[in-house]
N, C-alpha and C. Protein backbone atom coordinates (compact mmCIF):
# COMPACT_ATOMS: atom_id res chain seq x y z
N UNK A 1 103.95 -113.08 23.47
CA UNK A 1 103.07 -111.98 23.12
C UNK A 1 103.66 -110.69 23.67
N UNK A 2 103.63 -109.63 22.51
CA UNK A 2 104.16 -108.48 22.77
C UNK A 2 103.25 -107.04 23.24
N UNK A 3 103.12 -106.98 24.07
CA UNK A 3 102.37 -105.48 23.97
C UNK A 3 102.77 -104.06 23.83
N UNK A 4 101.53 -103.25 23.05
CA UNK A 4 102.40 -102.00 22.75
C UNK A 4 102.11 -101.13 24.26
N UNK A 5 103.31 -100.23 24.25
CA UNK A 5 103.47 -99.23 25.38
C UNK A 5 102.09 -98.73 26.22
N UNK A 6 101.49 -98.21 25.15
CA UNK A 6 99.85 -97.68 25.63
C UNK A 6 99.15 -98.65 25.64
N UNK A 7 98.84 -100.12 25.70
CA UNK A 7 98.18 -101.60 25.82
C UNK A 7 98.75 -101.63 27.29
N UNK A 8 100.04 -101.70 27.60
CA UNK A 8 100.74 -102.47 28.65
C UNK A 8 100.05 -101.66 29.83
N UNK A 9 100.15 -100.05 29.60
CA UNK A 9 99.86 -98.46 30.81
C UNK A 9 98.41 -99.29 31.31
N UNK A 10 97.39 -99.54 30.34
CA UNK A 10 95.81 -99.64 30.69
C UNK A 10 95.76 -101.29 31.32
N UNK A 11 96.50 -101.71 30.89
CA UNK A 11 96.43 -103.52 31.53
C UNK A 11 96.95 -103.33 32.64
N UNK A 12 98.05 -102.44 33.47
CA UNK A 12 98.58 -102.43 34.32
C UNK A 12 97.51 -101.28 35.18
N UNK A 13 96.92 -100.24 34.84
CA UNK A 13 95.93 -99.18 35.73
C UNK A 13 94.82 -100.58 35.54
N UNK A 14 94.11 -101.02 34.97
CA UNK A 14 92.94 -101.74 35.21
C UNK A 14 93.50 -103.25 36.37
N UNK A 15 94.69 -104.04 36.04
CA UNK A 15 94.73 -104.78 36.89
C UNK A 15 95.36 -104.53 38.17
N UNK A 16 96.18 -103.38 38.32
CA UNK A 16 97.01 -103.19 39.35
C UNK A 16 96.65 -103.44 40.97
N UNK A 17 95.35 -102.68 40.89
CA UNK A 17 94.25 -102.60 41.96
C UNK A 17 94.56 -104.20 42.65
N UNK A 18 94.02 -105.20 41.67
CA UNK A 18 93.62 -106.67 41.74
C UNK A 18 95.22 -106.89 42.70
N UNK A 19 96.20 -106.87 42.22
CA UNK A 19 97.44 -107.11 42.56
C UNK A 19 97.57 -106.75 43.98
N UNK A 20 97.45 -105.89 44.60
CA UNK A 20 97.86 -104.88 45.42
C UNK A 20 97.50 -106.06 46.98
N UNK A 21 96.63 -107.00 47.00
CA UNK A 21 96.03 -107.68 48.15
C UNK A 21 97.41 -108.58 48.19
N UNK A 22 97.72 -109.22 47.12
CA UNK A 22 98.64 -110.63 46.91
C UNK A 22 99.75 -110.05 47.36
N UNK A 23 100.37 -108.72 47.22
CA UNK A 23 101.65 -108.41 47.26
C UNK A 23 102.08 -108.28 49.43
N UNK A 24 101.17 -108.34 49.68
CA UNK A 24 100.71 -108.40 51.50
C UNK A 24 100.89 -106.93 52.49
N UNK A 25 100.57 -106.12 51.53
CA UNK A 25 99.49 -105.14 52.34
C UNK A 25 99.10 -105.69 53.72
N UNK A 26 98.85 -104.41 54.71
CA UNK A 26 98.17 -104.60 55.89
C UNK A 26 96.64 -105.03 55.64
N UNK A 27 96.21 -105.62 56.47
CA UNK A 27 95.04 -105.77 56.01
C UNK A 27 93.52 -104.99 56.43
N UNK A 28 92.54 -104.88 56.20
CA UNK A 28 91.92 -103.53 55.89
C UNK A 28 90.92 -104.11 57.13
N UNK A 29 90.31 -102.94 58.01
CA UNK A 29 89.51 -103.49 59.24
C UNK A 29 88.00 -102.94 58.87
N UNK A 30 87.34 -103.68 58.13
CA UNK A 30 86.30 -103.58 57.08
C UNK A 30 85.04 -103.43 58.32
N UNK A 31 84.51 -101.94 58.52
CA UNK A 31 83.49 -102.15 59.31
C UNK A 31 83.72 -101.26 60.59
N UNK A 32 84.83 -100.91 60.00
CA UNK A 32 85.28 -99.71 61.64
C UNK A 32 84.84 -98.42 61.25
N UNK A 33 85.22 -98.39 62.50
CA UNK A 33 84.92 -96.51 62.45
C UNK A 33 86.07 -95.48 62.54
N UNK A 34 86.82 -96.14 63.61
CA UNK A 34 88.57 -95.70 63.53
C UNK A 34 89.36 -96.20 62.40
N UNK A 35 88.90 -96.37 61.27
CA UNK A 35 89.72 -97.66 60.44
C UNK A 35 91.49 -96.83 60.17
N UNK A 36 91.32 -95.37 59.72
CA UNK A 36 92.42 -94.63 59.68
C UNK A 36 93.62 -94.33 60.65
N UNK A 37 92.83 -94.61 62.29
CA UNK A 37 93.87 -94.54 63.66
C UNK A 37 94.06 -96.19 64.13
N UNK A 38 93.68 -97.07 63.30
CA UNK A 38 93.66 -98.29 64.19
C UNK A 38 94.93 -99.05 63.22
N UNK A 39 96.51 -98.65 63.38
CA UNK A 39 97.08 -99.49 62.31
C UNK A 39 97.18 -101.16 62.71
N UNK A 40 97.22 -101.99 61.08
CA UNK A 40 97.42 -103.55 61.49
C UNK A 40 98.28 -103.88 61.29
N UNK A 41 98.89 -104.59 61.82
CA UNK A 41 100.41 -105.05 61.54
C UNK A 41 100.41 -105.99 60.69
N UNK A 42 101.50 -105.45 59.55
CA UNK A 42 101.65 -105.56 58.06
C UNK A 42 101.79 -107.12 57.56
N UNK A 43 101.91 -108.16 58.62
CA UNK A 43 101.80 -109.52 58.42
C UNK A 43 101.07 -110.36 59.17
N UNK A 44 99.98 -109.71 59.62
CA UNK A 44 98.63 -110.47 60.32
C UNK A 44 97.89 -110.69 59.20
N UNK A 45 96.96 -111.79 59.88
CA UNK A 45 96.38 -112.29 58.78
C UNK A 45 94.92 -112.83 59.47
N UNK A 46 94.17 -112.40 58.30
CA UNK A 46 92.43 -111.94 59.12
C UNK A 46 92.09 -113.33 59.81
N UNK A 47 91.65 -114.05 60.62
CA UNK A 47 91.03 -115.25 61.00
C UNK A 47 89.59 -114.73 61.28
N UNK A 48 89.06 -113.62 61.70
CA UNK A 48 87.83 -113.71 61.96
C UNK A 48 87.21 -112.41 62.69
N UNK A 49 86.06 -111.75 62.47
CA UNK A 49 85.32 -110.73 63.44
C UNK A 49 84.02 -111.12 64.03
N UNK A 50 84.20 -110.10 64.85
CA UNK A 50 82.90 -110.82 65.85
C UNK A 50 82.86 -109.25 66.10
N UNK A 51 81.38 -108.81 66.81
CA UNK A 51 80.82 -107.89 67.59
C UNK A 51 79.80 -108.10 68.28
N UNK A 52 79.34 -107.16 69.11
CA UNK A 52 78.12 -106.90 70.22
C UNK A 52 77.73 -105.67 70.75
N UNK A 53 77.04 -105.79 71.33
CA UNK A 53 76.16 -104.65 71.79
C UNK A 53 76.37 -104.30 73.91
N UNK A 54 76.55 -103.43 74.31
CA UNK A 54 76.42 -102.82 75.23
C UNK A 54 75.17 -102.49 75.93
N UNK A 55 74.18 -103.00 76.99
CA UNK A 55 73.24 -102.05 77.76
C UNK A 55 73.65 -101.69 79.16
N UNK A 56 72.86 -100.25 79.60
CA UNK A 56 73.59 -100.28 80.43
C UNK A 56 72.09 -100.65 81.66
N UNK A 57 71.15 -101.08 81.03
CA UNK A 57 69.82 -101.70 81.60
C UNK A 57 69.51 -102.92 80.50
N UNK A 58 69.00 -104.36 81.33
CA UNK A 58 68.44 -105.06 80.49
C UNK A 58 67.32 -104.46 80.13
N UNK A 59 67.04 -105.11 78.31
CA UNK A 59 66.14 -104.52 77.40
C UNK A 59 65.78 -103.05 77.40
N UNK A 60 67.19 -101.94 77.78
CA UNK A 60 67.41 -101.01 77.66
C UNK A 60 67.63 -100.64 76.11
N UNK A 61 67.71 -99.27 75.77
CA UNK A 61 68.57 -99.11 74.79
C UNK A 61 69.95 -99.49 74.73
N UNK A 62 70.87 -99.83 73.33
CA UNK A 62 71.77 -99.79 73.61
C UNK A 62 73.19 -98.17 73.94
N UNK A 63 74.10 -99.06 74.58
CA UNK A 63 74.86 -98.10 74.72
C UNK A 63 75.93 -97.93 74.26
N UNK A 64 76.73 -98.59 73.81
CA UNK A 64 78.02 -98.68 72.91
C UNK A 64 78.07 -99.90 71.73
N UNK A 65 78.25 -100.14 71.20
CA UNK A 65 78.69 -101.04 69.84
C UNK A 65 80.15 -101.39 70.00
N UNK A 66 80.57 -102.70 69.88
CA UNK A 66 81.68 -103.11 69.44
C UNK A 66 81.79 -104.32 68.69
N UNK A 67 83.14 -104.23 68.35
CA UNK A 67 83.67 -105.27 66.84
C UNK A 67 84.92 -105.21 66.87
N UNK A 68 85.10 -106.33 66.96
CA UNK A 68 86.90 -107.08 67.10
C UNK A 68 87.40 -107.73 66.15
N UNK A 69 88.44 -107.59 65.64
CA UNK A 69 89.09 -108.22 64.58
C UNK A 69 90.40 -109.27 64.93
N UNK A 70 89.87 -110.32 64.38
CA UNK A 70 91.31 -111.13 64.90
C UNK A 70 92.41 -111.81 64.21
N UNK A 71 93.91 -111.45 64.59
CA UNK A 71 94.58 -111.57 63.40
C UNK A 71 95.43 -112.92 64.09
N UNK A 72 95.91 -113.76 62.96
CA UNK A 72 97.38 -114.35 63.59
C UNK A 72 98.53 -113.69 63.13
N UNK A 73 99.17 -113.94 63.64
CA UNK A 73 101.04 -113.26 63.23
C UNK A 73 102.45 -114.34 63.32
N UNK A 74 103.50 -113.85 62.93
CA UNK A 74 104.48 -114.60 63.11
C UNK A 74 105.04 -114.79 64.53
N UNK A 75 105.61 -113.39 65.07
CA UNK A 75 106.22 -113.05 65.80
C UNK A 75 105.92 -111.85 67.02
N UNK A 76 105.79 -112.48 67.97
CA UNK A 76 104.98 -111.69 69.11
C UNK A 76 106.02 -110.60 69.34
N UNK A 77 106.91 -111.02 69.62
CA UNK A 77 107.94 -109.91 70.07
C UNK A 77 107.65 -108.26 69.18
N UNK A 78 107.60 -108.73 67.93
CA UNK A 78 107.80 -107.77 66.86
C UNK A 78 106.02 -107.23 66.76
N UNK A 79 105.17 -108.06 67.11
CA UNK A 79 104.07 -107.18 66.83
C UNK A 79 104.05 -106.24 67.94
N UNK A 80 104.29 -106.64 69.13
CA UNK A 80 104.35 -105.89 70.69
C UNK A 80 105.36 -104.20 70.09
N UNK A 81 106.28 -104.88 69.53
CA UNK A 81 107.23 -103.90 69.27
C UNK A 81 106.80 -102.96 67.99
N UNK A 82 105.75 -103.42 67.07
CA UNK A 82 105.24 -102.68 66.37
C UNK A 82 104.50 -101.74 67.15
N UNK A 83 103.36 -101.98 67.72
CA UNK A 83 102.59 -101.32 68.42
C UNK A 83 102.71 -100.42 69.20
N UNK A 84 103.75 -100.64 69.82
CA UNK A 84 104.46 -99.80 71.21
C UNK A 84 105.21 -98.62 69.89
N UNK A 85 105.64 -98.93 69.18
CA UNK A 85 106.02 -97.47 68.10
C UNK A 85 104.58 -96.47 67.20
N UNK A 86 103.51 -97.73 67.08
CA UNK A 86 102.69 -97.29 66.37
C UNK A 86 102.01 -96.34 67.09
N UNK A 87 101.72 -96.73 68.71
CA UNK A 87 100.65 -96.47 69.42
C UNK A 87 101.58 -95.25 70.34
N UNK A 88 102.34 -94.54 70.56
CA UNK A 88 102.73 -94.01 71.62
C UNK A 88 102.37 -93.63 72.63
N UNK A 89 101.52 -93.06 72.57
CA UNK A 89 100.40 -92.49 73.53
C UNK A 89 98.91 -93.27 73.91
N UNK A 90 99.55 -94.62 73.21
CA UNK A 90 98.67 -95.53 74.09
C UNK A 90 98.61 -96.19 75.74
N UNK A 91 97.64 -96.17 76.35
CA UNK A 91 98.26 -97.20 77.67
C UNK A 91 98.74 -98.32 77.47
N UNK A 92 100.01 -98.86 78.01
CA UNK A 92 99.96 -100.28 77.76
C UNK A 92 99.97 -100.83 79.08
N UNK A 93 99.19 -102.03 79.40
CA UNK A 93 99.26 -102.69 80.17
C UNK A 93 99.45 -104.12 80.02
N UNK A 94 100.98 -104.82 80.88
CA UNK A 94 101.16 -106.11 80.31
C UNK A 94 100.89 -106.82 81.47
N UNK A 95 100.47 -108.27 81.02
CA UNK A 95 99.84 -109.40 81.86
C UNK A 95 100.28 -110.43 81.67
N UNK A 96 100.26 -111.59 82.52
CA UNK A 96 100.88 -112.65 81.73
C UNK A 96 101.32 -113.19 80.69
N UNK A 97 99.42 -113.23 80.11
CA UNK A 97 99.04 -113.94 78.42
C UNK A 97 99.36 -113.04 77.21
N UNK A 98 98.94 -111.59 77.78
CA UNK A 98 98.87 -110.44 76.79
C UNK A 98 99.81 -109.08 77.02
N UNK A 99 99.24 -108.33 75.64
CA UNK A 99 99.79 -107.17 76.18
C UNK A 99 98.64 -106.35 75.67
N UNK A 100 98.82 -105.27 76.02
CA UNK A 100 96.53 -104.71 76.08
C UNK A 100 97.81 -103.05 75.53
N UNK A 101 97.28 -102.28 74.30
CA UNK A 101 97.49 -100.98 74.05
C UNK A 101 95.81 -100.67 74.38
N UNK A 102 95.66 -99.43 74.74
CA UNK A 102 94.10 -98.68 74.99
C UNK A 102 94.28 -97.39 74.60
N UNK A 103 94.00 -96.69 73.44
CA UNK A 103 93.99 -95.52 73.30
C UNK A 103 92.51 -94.86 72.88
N UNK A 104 92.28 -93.49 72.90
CA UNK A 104 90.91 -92.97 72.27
C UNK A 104 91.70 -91.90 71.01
N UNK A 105 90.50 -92.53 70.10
CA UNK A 105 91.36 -92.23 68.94
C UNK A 105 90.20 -90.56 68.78
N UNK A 106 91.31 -89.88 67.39
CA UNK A 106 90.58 -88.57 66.94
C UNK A 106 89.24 -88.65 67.17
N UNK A 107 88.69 -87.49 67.35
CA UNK A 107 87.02 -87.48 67.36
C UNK A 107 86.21 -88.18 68.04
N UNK A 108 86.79 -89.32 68.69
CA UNK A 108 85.57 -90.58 69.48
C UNK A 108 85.26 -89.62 70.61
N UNK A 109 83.88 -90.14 71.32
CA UNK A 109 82.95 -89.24 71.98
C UNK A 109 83.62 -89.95 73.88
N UNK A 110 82.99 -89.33 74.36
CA UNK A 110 83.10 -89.95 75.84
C UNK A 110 82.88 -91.59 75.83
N UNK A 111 83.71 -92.24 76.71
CA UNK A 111 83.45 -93.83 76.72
C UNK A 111 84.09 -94.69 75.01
N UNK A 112 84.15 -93.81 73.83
CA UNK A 112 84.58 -94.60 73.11
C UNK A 112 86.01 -94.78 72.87
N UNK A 113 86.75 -95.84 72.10
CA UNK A 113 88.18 -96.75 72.92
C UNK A 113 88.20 -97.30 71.66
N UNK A 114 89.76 -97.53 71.59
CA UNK A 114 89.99 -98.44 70.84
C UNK A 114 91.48 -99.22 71.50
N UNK A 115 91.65 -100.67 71.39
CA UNK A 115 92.35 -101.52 72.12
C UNK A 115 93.24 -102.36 71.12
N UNK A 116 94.01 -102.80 71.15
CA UNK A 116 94.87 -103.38 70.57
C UNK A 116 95.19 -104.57 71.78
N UNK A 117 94.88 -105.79 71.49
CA UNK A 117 96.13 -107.15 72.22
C UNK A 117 96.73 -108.02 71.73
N UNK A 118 97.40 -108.26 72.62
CA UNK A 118 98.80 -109.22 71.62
C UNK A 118 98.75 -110.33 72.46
N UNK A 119 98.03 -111.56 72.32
CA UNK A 119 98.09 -112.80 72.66
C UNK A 119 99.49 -113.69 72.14
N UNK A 120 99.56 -114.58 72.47
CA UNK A 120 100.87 -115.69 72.01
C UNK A 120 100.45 -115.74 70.48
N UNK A 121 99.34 -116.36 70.14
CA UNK A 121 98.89 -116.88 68.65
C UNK A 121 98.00 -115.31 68.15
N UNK A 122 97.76 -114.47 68.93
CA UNK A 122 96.72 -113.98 68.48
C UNK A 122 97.17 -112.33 68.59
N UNK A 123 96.43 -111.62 67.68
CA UNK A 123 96.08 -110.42 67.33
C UNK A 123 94.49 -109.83 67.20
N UNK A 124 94.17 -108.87 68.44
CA UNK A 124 92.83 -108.75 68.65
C UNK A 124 92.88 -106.83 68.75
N UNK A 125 92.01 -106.42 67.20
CA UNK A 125 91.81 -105.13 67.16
C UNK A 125 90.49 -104.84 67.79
N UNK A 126 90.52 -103.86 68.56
CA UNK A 126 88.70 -103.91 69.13
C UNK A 126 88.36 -102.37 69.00
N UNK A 127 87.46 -102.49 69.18
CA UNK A 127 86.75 -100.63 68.89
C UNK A 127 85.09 -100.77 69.57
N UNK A 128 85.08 -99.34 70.58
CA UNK A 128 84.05 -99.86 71.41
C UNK A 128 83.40 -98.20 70.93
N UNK A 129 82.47 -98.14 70.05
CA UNK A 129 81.81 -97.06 69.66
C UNK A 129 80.10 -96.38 69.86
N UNK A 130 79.43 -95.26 69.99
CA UNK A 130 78.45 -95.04 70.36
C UNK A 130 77.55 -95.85 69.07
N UNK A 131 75.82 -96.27 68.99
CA UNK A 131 75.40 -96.86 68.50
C UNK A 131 75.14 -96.00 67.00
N UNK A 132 75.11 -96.55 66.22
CA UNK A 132 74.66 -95.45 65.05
C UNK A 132 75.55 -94.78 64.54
N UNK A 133 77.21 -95.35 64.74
CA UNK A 133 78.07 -94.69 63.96
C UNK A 133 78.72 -95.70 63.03
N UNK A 134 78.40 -97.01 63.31
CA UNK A 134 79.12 -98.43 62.16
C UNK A 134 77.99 -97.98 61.40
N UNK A 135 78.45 -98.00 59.96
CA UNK A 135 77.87 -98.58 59.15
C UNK A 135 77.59 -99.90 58.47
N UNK A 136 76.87 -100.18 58.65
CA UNK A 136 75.89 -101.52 58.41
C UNK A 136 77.08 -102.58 59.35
């Protein structure tokens, strides 16, 4: 089956979109607030999010919001080494198990953070934000 020139342009703008996940894109941190300062390294791969809540009194209001994203990867060396280029002006602090980036990204208010660690198996994006700025 042959298609004409102007058939092929609209099959390719309508499916391209669809394509764009399979070809392995970074993957998207669905639910952040930093989503634009928090880069993922381009061959992690989502396993799972979790979040919680902050008081700084029981059955207080809350005080910060957070949500972690957790990736696996190939190669530790190279995500460490991604990060440490991505993040420059991040802290890094290394520990046995991990390696911890901590930076405060554009615009976040007093107390809010965003963290990057690099476990053996694991990739953990975190973001610790005031209440009422995630959407849903």
């Amino acid at each position: 089956m042959q298609l004409a020139p102007s058939r092929l342009a609209v099959l390719i703008t309508l499916l391209g979109p669809l394509a764009l996940p399979a070809c392995g894109g970074a993957p998207k941190l669905d639910g952040a607030v930093y989503a634009a300062q928090i880069p993922v390294y381009p061959n992690a791969k989502l396993r799972d999010v979790g979040g919680g809540n902050y008081y700084e009194n029981i059955g207080g209001p809350i005080t910060f919001e957070s949500k972690s994203w957790f990736f696996g990867f190939d190669d530790r060396q190279q995500v460490v080494a991604f990060y440490q280029q991505q993040l420059p002006n991040a802290a890094r602090e290394d520990e046995e198990d991990e390696v911890r980036f901590k930076f405060t990204p554009t615009g976040a208010e007093d107390g809010e953070d965003v963290s990057v660690v690099v476990r053996k198996d694991e990739l953990q994006i975190s973001e610790v934000v005031k209440p009422g700025k995630r959407k849903a």
